[in-house]
Coordinates of C-alpha atoms and ligand atoms in Angstrom, one line a residue:
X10 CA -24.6 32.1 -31.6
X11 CA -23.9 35.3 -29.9
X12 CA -23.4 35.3 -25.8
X13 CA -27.0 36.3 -25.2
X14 CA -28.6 33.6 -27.5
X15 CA -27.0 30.8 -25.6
X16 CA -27.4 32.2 -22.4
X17 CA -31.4 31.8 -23.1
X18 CA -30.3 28.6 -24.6
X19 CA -28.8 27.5 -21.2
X20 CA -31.4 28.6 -19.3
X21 CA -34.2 27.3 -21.6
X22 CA -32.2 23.5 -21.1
X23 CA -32.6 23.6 -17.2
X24 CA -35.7 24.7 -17.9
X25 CA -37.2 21.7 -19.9
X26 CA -34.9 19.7 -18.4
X27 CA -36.7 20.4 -15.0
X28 CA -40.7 20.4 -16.0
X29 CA -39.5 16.7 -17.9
X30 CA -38.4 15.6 -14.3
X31 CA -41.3 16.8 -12.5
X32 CA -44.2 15.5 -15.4
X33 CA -42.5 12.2 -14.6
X34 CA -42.7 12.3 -11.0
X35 CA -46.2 13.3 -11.6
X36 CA -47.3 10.7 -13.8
X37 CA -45.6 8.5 -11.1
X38 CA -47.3 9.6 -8.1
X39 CA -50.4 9.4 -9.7
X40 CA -50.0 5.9 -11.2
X41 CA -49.4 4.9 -6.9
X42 CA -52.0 2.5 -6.5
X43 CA -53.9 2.2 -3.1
X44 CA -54.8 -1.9 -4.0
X45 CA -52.0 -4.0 -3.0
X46 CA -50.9 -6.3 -6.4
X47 CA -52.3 -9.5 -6.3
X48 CA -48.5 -11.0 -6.3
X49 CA -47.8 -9.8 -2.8
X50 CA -50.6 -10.4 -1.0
X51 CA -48.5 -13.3 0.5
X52 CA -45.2 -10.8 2.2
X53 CA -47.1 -7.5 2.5
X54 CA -49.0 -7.0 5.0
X55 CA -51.6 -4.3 4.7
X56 CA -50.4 -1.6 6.7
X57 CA -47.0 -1.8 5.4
X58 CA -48.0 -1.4 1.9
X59 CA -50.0 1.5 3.2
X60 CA -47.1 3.0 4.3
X61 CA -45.0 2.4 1.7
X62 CA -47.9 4.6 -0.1
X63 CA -47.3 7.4 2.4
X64 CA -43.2 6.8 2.2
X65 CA -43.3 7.6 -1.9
X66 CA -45.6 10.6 -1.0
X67 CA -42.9 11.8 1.3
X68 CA -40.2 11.2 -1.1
X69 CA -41.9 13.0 -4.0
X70 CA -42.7 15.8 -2.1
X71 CA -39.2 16.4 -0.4
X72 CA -37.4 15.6 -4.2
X73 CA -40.2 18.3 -5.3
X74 CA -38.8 21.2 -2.7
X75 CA -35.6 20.1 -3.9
X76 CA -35.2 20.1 -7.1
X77 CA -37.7 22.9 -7.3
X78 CA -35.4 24.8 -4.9
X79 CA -32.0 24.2 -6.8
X80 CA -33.3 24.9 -10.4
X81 CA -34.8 28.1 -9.2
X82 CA -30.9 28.8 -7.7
X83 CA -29.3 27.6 -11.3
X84 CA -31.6 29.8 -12.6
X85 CA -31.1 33.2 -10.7
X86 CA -27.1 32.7 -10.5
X87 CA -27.3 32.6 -14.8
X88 CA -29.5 35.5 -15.2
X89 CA -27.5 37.3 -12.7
X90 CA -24.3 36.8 -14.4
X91 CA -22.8 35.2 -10.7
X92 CA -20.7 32.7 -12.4
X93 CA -18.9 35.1 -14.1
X94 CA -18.5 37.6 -10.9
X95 CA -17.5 34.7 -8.8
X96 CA -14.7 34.1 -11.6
X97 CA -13.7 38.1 -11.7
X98 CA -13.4 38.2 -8.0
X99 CA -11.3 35.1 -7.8
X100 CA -9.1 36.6 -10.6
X101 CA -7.9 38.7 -8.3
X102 CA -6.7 36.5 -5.6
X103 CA -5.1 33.8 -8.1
X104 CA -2.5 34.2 -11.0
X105 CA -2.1 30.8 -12.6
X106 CA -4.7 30.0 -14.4
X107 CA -4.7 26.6 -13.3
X108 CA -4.9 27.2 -9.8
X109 CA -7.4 30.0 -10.9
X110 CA -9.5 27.5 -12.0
X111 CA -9.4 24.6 -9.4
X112 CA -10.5 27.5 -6.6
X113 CA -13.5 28.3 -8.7
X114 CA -14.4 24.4 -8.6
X115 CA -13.6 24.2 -5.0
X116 CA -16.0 27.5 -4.2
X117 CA -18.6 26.1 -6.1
X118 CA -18.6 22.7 -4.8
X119 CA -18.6 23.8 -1.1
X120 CA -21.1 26.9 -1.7
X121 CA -23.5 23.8 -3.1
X122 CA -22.9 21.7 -1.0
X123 CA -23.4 23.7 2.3
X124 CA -26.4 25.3 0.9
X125 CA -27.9 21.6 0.2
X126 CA -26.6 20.4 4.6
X127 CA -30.1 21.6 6.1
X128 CA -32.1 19.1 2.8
X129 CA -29.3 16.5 3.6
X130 CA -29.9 16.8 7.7
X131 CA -34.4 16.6 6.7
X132 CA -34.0 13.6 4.7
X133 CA -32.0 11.6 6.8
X134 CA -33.2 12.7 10.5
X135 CA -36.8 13.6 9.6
X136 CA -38.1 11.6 6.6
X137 CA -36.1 8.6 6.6
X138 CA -36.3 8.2 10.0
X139 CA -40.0 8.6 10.3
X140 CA -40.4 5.0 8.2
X141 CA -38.0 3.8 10.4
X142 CA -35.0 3.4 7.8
X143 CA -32.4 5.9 9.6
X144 CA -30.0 4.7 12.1
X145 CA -27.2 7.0 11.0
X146 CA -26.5 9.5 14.5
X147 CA -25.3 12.9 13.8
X148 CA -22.0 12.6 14.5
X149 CA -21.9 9.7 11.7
X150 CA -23.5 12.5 9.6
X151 CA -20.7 15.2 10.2
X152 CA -18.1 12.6 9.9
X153 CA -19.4 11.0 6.8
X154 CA -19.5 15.2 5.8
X155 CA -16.1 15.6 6.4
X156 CA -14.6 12.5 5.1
X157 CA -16.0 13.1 1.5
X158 CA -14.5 16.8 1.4
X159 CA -11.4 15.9 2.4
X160 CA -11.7 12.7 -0.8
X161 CA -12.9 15.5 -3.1
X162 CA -9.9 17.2 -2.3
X163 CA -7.5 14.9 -3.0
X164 CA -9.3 12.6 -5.3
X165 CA -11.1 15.4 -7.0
X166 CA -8.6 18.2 -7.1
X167 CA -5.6 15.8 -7.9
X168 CA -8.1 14.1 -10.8
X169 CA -9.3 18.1 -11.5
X170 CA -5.4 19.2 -11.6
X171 CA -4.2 16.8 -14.0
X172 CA -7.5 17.5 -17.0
X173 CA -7.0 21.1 -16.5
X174 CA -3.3 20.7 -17.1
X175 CA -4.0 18.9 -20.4
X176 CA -6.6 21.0 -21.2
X177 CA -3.9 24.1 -21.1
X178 CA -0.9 22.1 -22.1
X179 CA -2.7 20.2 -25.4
X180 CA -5.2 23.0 -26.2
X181 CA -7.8 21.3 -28.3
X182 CA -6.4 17.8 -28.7
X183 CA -6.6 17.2 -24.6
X184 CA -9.9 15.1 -25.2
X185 CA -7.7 12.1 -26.2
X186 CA -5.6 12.5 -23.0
X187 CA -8.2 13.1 -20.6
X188 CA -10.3 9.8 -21.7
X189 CA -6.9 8.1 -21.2
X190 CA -6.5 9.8 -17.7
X191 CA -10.5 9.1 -17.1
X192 CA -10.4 5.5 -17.5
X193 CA -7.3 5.0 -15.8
X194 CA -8.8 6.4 -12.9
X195 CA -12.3 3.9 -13.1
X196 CA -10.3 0.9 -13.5
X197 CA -7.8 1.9 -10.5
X198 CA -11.3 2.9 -8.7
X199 CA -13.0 -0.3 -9.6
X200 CA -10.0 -2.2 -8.3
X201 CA -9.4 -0.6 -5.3
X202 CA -12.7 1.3 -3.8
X203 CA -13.5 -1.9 -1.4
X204 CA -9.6 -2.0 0.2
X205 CA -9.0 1.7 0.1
X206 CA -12.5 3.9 -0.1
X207 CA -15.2 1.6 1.6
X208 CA -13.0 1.4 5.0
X209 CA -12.9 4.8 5.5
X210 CA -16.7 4.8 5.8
X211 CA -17.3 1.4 7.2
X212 CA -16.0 -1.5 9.3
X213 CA -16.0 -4.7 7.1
X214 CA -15.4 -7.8 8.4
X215 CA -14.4 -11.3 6.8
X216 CA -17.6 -13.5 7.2
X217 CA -17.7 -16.3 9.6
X218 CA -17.1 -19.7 9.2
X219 CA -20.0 -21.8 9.2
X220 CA -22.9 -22.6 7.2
X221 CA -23.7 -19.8 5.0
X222 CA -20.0 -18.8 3.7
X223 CA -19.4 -23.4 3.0
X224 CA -23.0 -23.0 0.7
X225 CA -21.6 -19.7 -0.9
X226 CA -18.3 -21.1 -1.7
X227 CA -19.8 -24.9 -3.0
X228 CA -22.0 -22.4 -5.4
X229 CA -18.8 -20.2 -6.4
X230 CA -16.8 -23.4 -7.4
X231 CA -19.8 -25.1 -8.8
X232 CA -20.2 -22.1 -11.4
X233 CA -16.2 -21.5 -11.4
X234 CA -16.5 -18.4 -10.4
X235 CA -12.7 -17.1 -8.9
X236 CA -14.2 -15.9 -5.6
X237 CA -11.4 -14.6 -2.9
X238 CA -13.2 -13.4 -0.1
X239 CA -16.5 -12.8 1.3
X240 CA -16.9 -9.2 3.7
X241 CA -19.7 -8.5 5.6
X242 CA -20.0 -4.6 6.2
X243 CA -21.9 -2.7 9.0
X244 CA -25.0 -1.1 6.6
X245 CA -26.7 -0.8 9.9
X246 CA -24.5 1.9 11.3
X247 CA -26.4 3.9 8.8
X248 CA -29.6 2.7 7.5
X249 CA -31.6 -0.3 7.9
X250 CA -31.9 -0.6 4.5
X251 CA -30.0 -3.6 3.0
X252 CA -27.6 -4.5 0.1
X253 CA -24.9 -6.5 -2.0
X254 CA -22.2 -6.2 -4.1
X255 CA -19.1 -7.2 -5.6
X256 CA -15.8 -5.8 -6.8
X257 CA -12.6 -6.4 -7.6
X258 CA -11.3 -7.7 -11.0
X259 CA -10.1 -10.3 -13.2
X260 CA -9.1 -13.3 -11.0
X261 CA -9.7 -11.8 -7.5
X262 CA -13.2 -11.0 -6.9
X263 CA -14.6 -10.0 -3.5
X264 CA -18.3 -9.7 -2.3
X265 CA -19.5 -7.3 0.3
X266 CA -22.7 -8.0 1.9
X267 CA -24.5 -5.9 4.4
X268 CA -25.1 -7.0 7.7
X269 CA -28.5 -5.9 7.0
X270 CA -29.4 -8.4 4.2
X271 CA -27.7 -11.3 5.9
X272 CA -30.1 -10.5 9.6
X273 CA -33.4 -10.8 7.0
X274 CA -32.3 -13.6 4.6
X275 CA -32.4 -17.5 4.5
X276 CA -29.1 -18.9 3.9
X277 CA -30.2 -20.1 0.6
X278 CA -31.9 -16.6 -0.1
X279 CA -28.2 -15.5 -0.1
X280 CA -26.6 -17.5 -1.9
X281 CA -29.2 -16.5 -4.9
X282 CA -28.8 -12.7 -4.6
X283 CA -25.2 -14.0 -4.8
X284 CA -26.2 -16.2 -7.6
X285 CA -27.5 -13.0 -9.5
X286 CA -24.4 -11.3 -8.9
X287 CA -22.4 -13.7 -10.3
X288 CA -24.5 -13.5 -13.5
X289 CA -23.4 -10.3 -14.6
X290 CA -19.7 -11.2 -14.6
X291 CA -20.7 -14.7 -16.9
X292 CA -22.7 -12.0 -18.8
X293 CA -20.0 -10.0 -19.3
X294 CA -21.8 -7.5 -17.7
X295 CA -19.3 -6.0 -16.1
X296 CA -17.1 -5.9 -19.0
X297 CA -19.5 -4.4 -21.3
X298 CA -20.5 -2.0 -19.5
X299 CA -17.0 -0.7 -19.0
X300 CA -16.3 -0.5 -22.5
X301 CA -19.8 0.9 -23.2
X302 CA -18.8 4.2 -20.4
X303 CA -15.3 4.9 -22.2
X304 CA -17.1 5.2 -25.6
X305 CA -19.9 7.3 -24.1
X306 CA -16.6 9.4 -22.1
X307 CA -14.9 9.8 -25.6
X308 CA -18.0 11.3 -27.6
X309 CA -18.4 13.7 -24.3
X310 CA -15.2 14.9 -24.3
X311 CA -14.7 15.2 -28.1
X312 CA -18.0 17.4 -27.9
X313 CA -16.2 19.4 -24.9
X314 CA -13.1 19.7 -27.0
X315 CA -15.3 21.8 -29.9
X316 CA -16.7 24.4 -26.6
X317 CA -14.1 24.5 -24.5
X318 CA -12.2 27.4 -26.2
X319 CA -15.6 29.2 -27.2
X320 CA -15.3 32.6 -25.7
X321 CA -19.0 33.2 -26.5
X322 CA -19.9 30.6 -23.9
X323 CA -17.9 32.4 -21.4
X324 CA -19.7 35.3 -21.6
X325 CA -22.6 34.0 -21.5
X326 CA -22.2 33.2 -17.7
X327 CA -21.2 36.7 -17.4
X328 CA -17.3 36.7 -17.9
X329 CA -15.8 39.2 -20.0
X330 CA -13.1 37.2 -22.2
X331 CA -12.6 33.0 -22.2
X332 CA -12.2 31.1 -19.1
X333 CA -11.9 27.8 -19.6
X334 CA -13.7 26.6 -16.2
X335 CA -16.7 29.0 -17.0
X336 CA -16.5 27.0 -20.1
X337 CA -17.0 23.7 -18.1
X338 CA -19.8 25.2 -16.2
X339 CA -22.1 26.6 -19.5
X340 CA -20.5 22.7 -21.0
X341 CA -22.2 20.6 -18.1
X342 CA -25.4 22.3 -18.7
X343 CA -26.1 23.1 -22.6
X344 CA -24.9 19.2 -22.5
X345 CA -27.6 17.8 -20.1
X346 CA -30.3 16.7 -23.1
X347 CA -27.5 14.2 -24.7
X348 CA -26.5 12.9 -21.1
X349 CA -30.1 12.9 -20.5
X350 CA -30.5 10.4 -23.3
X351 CA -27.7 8.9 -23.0
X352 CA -28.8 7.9 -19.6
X353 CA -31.6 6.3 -20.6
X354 CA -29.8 4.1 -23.1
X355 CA -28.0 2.9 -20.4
X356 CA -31.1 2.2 -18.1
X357 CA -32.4 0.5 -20.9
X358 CA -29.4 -2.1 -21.5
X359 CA -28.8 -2.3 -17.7
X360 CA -32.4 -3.6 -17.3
X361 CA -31.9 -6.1 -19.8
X362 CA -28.8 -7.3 -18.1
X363 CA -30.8 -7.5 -14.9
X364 CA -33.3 -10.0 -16.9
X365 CA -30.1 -12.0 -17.8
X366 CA -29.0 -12.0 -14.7
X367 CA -32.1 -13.4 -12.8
X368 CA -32.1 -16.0 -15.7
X369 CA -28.3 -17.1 -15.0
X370 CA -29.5 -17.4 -11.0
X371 CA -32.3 -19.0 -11.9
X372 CA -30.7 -21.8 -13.9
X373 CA -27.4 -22.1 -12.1
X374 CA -29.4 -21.8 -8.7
X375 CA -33.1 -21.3 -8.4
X376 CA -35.6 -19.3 -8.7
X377 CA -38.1 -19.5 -5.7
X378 CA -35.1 -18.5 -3.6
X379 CA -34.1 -15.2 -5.4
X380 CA -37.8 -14.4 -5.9
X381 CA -38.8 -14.4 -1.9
X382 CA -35.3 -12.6 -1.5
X383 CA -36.2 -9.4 -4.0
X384 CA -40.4 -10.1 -2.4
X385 CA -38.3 -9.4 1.2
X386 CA -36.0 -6.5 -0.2
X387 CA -38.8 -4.4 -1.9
X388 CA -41.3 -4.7 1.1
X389 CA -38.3 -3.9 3.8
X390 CA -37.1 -1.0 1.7
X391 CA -41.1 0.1 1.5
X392 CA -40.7 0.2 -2.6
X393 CA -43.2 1.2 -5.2
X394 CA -44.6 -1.5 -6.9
X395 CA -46.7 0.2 -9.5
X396 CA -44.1 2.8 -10.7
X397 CA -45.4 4.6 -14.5
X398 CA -44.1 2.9 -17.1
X399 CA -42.5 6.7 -18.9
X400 CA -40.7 6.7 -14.8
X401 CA -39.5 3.4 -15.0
X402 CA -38.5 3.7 -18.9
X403 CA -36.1 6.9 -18.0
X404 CA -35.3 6.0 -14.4
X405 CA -34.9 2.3 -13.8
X406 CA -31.8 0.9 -14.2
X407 CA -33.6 -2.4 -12.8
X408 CA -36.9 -3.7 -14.2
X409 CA -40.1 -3.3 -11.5
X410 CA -40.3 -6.2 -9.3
X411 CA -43.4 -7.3 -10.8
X412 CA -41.9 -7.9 -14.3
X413 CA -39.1 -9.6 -12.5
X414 CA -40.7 -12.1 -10.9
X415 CA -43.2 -12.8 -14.1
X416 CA -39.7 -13.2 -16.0
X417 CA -38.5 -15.8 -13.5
X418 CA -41.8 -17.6 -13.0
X419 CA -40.6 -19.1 -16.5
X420 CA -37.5 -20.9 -15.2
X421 CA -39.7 -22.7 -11.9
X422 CA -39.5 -26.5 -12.5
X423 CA -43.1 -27.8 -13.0
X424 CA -44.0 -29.6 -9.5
Ligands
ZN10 ZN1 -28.3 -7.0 -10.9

């Protein structure tokens, strides 16, 4: 394909890539429903499930502006050719190649990223905190802000540095590298984000002796799961939207819960949110889904491996001979149908697992417990309950509520 073809090509990808997005989030909208389900007339009260109406109208409208408002940017900086001049104009300034390429990252991520600060500042101060959910201050905000530049810097540049060195050093057998590098870098992630990223955000704090951690613990060694601690981590600082989660690996598992859930949940509400959690490590879950992301990182890369040296792709962006971060750019985008469906393979096994999982708590714990819990979460968080089925078949990585409780109505003991 010549330079021009797959600059239409590019361009035509964002393009269809966008109107799919927005015909979902239309057929969503539009499949709100103003009746609240029969299921709920018990927790939502009227007024909040009117407002949780108006909160998925605001949503959709801001995500509208948004995305609307970016792909029109993607679109102007292709035609223009301003990936390419922001790559000439650089040239100047850098003579490795390497480094070359890491500033054009690092321009491009902070030229985003500011231009996205005032969308950012609306959602959080204005929209989020009109339905009550915000309780983030601005200087939170600006610390948060600085806090994740300075971990893209080090995390991302060091991480950047080391794939563009085998990119240059092994030419077009660096895919097998890189996935080695990739994964190395999940797993030391996965192991570590709760002692060394989480803290840097929030304050987490073992939880208190007394009833609640005794019941968690008495399920843990019931099930033999090889629980080490239990953290409970300031969520409010920010939103009063709540959460749990586990990490850590093989024998030494942690669970972080936010202060948030455990101020709006029964003790034995808990312990069945924990219950689920524990499901997807006996499901393997965890494990699978690991081995499932290297795979679907190897084809990636392999597929990057046959572009990356394509000088036809660099000039598409507007460059005038190959750059191999131009290359990366025109990559990310002609690549977006694959990931796109690739995604939604993954929504579609991680919903499944979600199904497993409510069947392992159900089982191993109860049902009636977990139900009221994800009842309580749902109405708290203002979710929609009648999402369209296209949304939720290439958005949700969890089943509706609805389904979920239907699913675990069959594991209630008959009375
Ligand atoms: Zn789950």
């Amino acid at each position: 394909m010549s330079s021009v073809q797959l600059l239409y090509l590019i361009i035509g990808i964002v393009l269809v890539d966008y109107f799919f997005d927005q015909l979902l989030d239309f057929l969503n909208m539009k499949s709100a429903k103003s009746k609240l389900p029969e299921e709920l007339k018990d927790i939502y009260p009227p007024e909040e499930y009117a407002k949780s109406q108006r909160y998925l109208k605001a949503r959709s409208k801001f995500s509208f502006l948004t995305t609307a408002f970016n792909t029109t940017l993607t679109v102007l900086i292709l035609a223009f050719g301003l990936f390419g001049d922001l790559h000439i104009w650089l040239s100047a300034h850098f003579t490795s190649p390497m480094l070359h390429s890491l500033a054009f990252f690092g321009v491009l991520f902070l030229v985003s990223d500011i231009i996205n600060i005032p969308f950012e500042l609306y959602s959080t101060f204005v929209i989020e905190a009109k339905f009550g959910f915000n309780k983030t201050s601005l200087k939170t905000f600006w610390a948060d802000k600085l806090k994740g530049y300075l971990l893209v810097v080090i995390l991302g540049g060091g991480l950047g540095y080391v794939l563009l060195w085998l990119i240059f050093e092994w030419q077009e057998q660096f895919w097998i590298y890189a996935l080695i590098v990739i994964t190395a870098f999940s797993l030391f992630m996965s192991v570590f984000y709760t002692s060394l990223i989480l803290p840097l955000f929030n304050k987490l704090t073992p939880l208190a002796e007394g009833e609640l951690k005794d019941k968690i613990n008495a399920y843990a060694e019931r099930v033999k799961f090889p629980l080490d601690n239990i953290f409970v981590i300031d969520g409010s600082k920010r939103s009063s939207k709540a959460n749990a989660f586990f990490s850590g690996m093989g024998k030494k598992k942690k669970i972080v819960l936010y202060d948030t859930l455990i101020e709006k949940q029964s003790d034995d509400e808990l312990v069945a949110v924990l219950a689920h959690e524990v499901g997807h490590f006996k499901k393997k879950h965890v494990m699978v889904g690991m081995a499932i992301s290297v795979v679907q990182m190897a084809i990636t890369l392999y597929v990057l491996s046959l572009l990356i040296f394509n000088e036809n792709l660099s000039m598409a962006l507007g460059a005038e001979d190959l750059s191999v971060h131009l290359n990366l750019v025109a990559f990310a985008l002609l690549y977006t149908p694959i990931s796109k469906l690739t995604g939604i393979l993954m929504n579609m096994i991680s919903r499944k697992n979600e199904f497993e999982a409510d069947a392992y708590a159900s089982t191993t714990y109860n049902p009636v417990p977990l139900q009221s819990a994800l009842k309580k979460l749902s109405v708290d968080s203002l979710n929609n309950l009648t999402p369209h089925p296209a949304y939720v078949f290439v958005n949700y990585s969890h089943p509706p509520l609805l389904e979920r409780l239907k699913h675990m109505d069959k594991f209630k003991k008959p009375e």
